[in-house]
PDB file of C-alpha atoms and ligand atoms in Angstrom:
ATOM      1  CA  UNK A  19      -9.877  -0.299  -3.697  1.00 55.00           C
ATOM      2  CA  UNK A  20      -7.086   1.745  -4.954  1.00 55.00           C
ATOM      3  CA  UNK A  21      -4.342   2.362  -2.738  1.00 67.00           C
ATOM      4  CA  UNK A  22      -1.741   5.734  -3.072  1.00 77.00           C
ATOM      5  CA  UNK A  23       0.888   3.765  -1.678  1.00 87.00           C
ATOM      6  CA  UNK A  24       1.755   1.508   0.578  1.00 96.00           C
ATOM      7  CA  UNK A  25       2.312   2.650   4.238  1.00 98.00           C
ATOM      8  CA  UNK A  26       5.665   1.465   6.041  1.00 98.00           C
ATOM      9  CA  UNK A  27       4.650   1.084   9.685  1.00 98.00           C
ATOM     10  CA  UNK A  28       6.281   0.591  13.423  1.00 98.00           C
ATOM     11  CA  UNK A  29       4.114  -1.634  15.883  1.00 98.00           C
ATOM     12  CA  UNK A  30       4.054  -1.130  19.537  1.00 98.00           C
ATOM     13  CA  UNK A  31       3.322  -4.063  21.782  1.00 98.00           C
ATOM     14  CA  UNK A  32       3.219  -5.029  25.201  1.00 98.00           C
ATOM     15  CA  UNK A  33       2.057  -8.836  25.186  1.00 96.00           C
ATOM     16  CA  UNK A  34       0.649 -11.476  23.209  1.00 96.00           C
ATOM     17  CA  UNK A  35       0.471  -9.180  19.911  1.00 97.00           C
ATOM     18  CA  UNK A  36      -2.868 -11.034  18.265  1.00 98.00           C
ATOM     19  CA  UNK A  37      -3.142  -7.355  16.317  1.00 98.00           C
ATOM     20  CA  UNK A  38       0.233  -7.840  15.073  1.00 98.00           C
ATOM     21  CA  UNK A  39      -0.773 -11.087  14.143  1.00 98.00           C
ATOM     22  CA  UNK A  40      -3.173  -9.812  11.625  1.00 98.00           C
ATOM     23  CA  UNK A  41      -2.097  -6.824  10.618  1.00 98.00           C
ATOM     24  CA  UNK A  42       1.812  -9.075   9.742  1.00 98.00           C
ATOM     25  CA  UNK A  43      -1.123 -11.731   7.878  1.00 98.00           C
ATOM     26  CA  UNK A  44      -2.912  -8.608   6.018  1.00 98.00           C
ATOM     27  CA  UNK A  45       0.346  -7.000   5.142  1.00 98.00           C
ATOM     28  CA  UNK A  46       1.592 -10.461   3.515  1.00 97.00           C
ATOM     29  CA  UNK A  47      -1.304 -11.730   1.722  1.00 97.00           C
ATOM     30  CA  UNK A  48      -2.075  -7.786   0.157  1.00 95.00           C
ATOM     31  CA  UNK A  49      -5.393  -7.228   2.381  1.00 97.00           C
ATOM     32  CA  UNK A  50      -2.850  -4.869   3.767  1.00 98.00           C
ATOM     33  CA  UNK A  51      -1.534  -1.826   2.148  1.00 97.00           C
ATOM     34  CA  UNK A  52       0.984  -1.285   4.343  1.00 98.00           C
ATOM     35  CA  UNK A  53       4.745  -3.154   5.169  1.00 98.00           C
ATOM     36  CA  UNK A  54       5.665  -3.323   8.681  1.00 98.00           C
ATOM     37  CA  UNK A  55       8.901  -2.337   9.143  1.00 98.00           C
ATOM     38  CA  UNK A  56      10.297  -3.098  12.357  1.00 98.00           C
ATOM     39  CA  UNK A  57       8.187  -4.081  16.220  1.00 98.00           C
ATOM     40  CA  UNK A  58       9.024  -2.414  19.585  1.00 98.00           C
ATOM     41  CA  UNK A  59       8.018  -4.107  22.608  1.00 98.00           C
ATOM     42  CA  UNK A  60       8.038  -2.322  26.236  1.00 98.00           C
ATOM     43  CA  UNK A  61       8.866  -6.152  27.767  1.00 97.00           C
ATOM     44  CA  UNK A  62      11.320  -8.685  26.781  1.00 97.00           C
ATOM     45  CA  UNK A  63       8.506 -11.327  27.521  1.00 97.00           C
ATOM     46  CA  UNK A  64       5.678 -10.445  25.265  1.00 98.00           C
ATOM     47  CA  UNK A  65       4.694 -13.277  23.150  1.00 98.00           C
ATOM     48  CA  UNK A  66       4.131 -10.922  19.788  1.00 98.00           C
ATOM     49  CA  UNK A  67       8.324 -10.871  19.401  1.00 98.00           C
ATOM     50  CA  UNK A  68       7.227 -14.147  18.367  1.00 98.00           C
ATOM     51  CA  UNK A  69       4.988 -13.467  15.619  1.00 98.00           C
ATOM     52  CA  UNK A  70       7.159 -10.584  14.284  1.00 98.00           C
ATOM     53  CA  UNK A  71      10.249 -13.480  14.495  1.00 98.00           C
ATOM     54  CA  UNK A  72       8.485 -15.606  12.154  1.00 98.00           C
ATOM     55  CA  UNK A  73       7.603 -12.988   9.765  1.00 98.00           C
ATOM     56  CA  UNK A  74      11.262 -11.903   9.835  1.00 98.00           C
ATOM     57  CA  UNK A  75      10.454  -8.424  11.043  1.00 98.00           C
ATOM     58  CA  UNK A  76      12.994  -7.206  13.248  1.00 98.00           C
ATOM     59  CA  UNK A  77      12.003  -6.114  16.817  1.00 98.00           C
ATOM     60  CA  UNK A  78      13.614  -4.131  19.242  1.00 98.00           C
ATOM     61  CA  UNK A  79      13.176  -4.547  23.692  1.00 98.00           C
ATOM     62  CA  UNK A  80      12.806  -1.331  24.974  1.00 98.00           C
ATOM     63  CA  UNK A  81      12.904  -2.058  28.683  1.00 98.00           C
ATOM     64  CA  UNK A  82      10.802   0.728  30.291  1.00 98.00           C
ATOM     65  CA  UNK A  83      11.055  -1.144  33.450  1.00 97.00           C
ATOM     66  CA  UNK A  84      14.654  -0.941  33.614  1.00 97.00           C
ATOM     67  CA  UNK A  85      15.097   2.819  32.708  1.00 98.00           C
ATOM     68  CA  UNK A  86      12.796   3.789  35.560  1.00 97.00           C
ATOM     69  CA  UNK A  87      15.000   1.650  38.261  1.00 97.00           C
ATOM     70  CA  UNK A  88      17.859   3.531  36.772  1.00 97.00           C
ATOM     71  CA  UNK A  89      16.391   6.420  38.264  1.00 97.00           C
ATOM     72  CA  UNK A  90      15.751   4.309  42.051  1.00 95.00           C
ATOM     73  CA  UNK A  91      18.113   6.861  43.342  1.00 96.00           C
ATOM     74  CA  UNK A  92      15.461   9.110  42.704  1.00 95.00           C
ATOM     75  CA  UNK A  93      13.491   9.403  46.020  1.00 95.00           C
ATOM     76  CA  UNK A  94      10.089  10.935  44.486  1.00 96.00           C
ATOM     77  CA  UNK A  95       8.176   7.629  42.553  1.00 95.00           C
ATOM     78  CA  UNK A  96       6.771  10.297  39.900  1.00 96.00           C
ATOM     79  CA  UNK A  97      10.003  11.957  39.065  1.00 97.00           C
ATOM     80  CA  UNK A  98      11.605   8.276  38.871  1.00 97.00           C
ATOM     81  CA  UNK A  99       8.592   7.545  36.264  1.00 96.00           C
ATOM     82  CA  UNK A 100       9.537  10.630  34.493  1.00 97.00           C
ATOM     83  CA  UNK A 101      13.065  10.363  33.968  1.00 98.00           C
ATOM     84  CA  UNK A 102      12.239   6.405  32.670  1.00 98.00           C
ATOM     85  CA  UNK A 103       9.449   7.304  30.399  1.00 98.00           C
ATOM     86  CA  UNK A 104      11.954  10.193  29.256  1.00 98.00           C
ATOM     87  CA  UNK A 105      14.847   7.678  28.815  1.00 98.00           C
ATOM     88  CA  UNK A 106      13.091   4.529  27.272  1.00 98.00           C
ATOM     89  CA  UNK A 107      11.336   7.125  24.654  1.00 98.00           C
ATOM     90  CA  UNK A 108      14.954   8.963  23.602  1.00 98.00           C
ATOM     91  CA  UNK A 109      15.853   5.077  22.929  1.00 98.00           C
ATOM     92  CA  UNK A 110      13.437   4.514  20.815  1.00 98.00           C
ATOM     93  CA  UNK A 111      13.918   7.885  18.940  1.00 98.00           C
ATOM     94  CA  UNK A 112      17.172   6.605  18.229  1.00 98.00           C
ATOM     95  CA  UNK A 113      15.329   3.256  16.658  1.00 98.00           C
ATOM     96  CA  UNK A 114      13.316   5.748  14.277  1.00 98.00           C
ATOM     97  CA  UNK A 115      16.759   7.471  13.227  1.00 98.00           C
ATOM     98  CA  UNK A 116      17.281   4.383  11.279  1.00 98.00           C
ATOM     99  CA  UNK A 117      13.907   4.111   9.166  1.00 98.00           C
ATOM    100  CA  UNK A 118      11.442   5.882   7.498  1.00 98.00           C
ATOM    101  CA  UNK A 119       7.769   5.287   9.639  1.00 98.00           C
ATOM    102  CA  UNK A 120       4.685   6.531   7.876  1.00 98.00           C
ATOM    103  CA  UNK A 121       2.592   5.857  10.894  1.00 98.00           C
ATOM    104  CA  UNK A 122       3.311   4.278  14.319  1.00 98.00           C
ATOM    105  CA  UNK A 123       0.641   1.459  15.080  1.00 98.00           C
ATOM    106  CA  UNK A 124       0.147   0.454  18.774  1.00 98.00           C
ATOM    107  CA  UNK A 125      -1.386  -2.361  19.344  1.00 98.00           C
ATOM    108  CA  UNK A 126      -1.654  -3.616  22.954  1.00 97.00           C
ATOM    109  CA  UNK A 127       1.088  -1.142  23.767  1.00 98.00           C
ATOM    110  CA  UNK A 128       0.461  -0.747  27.526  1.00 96.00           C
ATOM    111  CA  UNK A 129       2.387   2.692  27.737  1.00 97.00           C
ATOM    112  CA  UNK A 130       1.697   6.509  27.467  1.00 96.00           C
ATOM    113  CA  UNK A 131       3.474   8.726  25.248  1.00 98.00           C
ATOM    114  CA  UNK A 132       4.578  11.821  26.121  1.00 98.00           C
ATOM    115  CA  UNK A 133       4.662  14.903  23.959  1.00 97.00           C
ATOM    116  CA  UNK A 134       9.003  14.873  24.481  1.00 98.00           C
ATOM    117  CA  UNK A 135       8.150  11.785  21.921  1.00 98.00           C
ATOM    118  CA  UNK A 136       5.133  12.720  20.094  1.00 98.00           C
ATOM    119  CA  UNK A 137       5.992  15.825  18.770  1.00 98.00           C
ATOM    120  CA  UNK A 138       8.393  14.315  16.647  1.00 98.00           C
ATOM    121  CA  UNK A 139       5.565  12.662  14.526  1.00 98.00           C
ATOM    122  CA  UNK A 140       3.504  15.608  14.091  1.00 96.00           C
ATOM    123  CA  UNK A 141       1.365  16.435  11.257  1.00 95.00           C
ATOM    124  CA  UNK A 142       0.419  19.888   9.620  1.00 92.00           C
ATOM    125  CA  UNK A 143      -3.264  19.082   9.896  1.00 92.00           C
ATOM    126  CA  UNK A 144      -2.596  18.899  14.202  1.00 92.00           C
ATOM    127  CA  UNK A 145      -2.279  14.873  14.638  1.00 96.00           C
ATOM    128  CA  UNK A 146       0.273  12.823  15.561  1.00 97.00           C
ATOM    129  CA  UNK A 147       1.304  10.133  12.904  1.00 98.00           C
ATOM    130  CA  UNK A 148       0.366   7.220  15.800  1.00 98.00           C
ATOM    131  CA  UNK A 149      -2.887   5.297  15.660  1.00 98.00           C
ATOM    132  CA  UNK A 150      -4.522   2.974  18.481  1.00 98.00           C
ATOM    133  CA  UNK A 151      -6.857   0.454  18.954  1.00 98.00           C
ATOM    134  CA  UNK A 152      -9.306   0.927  22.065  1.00 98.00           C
ATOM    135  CA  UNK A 153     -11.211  -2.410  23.615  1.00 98.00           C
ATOM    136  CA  UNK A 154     -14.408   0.033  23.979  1.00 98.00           C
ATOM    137  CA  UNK A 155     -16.691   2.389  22.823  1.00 98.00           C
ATOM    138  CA  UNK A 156     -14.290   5.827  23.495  1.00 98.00           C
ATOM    139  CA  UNK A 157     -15.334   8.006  25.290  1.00 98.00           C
ATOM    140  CA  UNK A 158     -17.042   4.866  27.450  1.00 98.00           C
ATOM    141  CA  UNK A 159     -14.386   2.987  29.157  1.00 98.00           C
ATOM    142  CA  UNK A 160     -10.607   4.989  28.497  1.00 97.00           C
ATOM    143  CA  UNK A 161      -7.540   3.032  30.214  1.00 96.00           C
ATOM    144  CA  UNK A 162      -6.287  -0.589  30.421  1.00 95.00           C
ATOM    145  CA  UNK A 163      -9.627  -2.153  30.474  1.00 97.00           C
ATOM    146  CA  UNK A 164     -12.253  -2.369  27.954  1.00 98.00           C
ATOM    147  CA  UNK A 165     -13.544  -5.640  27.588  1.00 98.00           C
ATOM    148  CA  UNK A 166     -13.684  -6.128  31.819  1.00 98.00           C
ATOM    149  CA  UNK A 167     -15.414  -2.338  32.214  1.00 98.00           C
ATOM    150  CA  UNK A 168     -17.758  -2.917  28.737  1.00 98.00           C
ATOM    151  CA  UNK A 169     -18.530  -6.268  30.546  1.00 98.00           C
ATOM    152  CA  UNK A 170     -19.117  -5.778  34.158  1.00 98.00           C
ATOM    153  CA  UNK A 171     -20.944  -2.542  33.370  1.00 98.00           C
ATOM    154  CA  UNK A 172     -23.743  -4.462  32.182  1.00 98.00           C
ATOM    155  CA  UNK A 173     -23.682  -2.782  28.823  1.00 98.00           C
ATOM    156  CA  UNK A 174     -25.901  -4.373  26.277  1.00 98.00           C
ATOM    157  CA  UNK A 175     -23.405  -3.698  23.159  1.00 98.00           C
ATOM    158  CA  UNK A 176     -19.749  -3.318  23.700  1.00 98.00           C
ATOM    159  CA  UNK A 177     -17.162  -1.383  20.813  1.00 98.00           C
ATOM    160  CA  UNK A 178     -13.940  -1.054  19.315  1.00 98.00           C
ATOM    161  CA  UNK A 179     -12.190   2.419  18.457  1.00 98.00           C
ATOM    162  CA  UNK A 180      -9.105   3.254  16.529  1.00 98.00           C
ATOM    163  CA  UNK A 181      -8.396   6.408  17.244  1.00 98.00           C
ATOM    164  CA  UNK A 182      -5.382   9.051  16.308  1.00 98.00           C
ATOM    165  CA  UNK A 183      -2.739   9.459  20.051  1.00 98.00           C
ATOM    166  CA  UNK A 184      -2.736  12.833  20.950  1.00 96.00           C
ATOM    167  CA  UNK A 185      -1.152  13.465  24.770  1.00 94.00           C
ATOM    168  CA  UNK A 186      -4.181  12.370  26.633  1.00 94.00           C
ATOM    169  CA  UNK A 187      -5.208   8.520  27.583  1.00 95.00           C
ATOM    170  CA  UNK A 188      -7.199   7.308  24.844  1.00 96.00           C
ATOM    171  CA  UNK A 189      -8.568  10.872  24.213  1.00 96.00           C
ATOM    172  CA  UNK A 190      -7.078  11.441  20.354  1.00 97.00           C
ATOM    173  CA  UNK A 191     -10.154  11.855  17.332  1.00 98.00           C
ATOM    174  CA  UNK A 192     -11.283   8.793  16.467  1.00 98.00           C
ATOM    175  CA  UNK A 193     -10.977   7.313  13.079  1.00 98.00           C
ATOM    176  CA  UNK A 194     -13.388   4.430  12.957  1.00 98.00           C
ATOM    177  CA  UNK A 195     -15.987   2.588  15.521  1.00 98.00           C
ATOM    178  CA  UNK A 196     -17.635  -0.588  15.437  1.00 98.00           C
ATOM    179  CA  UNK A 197     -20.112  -2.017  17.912  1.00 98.00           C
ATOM    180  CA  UNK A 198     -20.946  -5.608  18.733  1.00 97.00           C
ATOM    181  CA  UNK A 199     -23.601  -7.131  20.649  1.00 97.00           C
ATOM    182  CA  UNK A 200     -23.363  -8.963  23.978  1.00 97.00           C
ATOM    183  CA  UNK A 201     -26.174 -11.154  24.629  1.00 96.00           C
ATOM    184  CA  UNK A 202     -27.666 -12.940  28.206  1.00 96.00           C
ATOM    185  CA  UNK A 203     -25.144 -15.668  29.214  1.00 95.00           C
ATOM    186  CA  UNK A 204     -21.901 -14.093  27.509  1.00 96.00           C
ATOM    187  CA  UNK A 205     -19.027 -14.275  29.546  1.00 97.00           C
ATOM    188  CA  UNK A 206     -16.149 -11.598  29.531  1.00 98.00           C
ATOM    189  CA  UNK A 207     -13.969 -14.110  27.127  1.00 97.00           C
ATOM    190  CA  UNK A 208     -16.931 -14.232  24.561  1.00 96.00           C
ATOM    191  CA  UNK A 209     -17.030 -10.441  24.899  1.00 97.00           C
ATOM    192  CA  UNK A 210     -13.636 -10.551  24.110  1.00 97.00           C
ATOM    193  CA  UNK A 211     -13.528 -12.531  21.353  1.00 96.00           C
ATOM    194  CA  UNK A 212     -16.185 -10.899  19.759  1.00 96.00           C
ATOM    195  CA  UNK A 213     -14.523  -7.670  20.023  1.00 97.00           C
ATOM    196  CA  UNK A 214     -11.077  -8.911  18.906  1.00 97.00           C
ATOM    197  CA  UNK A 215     -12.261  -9.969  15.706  1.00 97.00           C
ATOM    198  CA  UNK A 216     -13.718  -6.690  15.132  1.00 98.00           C
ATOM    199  CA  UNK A 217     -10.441  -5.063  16.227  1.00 98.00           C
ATOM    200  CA  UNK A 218      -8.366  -7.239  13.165  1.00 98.00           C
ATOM    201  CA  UNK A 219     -11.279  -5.733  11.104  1.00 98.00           C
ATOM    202  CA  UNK A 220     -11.142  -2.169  11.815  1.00 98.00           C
ATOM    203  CA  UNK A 221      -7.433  -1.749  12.197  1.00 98.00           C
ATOM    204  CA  UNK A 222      -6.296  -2.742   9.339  1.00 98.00           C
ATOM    205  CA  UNK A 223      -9.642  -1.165   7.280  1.00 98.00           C
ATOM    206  CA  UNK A 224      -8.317   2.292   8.517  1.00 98.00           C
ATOM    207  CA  UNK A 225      -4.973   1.979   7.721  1.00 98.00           C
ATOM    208  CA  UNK A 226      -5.967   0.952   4.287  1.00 98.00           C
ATOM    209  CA  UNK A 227      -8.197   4.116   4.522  1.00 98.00           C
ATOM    210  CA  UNK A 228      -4.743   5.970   5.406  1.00 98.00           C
ATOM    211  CA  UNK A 229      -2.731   4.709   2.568  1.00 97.00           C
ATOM    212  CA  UNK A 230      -5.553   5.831  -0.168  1.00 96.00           C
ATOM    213  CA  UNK A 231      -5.791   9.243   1.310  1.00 96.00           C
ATOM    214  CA  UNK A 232      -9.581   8.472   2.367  1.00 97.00           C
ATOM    215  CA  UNK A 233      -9.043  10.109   6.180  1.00 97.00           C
ATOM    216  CA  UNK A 234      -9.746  13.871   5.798  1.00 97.00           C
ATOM    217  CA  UNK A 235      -8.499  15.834   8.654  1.00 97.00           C
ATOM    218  CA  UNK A 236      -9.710  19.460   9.724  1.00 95.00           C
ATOM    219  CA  UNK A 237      -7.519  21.503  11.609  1.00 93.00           C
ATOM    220  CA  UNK A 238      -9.527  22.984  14.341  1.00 91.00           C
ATOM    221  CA  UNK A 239      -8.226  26.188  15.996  1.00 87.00           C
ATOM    222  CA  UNK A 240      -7.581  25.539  19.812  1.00 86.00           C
ATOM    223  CA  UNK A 241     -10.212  22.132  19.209  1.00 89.00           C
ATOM    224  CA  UNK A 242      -9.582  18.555  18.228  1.00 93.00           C
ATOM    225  CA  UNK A 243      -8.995  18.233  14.796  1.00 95.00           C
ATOM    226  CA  UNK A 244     -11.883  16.843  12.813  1.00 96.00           C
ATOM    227  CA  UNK A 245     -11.529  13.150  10.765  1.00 97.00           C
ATOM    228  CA  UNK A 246     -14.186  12.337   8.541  1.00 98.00           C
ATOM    229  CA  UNK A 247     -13.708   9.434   6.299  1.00 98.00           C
ATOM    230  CA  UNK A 248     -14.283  10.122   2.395  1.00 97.00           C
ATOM    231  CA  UNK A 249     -15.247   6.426   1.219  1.00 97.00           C
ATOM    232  CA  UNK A 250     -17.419   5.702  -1.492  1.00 97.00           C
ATOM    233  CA  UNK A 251     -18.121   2.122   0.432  1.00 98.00           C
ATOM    234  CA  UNK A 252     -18.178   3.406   3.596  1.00 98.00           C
ATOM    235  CA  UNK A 253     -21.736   2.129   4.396  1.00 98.00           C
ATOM    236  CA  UNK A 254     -21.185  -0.869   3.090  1.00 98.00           C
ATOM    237  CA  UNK A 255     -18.375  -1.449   5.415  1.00 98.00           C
ATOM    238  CA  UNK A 256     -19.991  -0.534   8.478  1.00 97.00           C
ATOM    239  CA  UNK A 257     -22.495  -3.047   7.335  1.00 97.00           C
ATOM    240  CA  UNK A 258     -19.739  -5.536   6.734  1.00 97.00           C
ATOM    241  CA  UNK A 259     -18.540  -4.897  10.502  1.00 97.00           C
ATOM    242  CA  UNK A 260     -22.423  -5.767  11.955  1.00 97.00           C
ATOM    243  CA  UNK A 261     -22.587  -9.150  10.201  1.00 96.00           C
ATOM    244  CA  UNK A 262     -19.357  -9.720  11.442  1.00 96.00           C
ATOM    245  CA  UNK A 263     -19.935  -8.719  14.802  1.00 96.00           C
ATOM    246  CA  UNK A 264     -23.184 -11.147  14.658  1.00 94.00           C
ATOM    247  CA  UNK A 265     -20.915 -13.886  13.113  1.00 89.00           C
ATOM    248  CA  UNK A 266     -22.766 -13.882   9.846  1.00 76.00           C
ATOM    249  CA  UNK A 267     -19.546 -13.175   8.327  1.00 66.00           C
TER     250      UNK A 267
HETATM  251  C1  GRF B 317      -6.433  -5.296  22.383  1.00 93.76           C
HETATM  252  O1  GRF B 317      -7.669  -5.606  22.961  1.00 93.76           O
HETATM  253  C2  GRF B 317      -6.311  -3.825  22.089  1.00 93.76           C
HETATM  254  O2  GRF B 317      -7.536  -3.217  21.796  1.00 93.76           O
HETATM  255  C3  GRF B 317      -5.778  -3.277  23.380  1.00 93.76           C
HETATM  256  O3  GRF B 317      -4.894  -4.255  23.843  1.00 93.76           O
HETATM  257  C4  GRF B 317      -5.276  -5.527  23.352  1.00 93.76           C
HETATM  258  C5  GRF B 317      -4.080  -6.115  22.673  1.00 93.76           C
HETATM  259  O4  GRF B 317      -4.283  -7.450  22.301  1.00 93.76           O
HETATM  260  N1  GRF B 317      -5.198  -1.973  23.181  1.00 93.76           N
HETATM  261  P1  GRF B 317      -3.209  -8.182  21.404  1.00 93.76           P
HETATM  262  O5  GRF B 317      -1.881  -8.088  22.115  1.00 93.76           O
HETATM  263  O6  GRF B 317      -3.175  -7.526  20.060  1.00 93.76           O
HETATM  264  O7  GRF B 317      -3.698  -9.604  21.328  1.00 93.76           O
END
């Protein structure tokens, strides 16, 4: 594949930072087009500060606990929220003075951004330059969590979704999707697992689909903008991702 450049990136996280993991892996052995130029974590105790550590990538705490107790003079608990959210997000503004972020990867960030932050990351074509990755099959299952919903809904195949941040929770267009089965006697940890390695997969396939200009977006008048992939391969992948997801791969 033939990459335009290579993307510098920002991760979010919020706790043990296995996406990190890969995409730091990826970015170091080339399967990654993309450097990773600094990691922000919402909590001083997430185990991915770890990871980035070891890969010498320097991370940054930004306490959102602490900047809504700031605010416990604050008698209303939604205004408090506000003012924190509002506080922690100038804070890391001032992180982004100091590089230059293609696109903002959260990965296990367990945090909503608010337009006072987005906006600062927006595109012509009516996205934000901020990517997730979703435990589940979006719209199925939005919020903190995927794997436990997917599973206890009874579903017979669970997904992954990596999808561009707009203002809503886990509402943005969606870039890429890939499905997994869950067969009689799975338990929610081999749900899990079979959907994390899918996440590694997809992630770091659609940033590479970023960084060659494959992800073709449509501003829509008063509508979600429209993403349609322009890959040559791109049944071949999706193939890729089912053997995978069935562990032929
Ligand atoms: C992943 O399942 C991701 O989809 C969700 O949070 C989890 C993060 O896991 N947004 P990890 O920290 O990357 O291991």
């Amino acid at each position: 594949m033939v990459y335009e450049k290579r993307l510098k990136l920002a991760i979010f996280i919020s706790g043990s930072g296995t996406n990190l993991q890969s995409l730091l892996d990826r970015s170091s052995d080339g399967r990654l087009s993309a450097d990773v130029l600094f990691v922000i974590s919402d909590r001083g105790d997430a185990y991915g500060l770890e990871r980035a550590k070891r890969y010498g990538v320097p991370s940054y705490i930004v306490d959102y606990r602490k900047h809504i107790d700031s605010f416990r003079h604050v008698s209303d608990r939604i205004e408090r929220w506000r003012l924190g959210y509002r506080q922690a997000e100038a804070e890391m503004l001032e992180i982004f003075k100091r590089y230059e972020v293609d696109y903002i990867v959260l990965a296990g960030f367990m945090r909503l951004l608010t337009p006072y932050f987005l906006e600062n990351f927006k595109t012509e074509e009516g996205v934000f330059r901020v990517l997730n990755i979703h435990p589940a099959l979006l719209p199925a299952f939005p919020g903190m969590h995927g794997y436990e919903d997917t599973f206890h809904y009874g579903c017979r195949w669970g997904g992954v979704t990596v999808h561009f941040v707009d203002e809503g929770e886990d509402t943005g267009p969606i870039i890429a999707q890939a499905v997994y089965p869950i067969f009689p006697g799975d338990n929610l940890e081999d749900v899990r697992k079979r959907g994390l390695t899918l996440e590694y997969e997809i992630y770091a396939q659609c940033i590479n689909w970023l960084a060659s200009g494959m992800v073709d977006i449509e501003k829509i008048e008063k509508g979600k903008p429209k993403v349609t992939i322009k890959d040559p391969n791109y049944k071949d992948i999706i193939q890729k991702w089912i053997a995978l997801a069935f562990g032929k791969i």
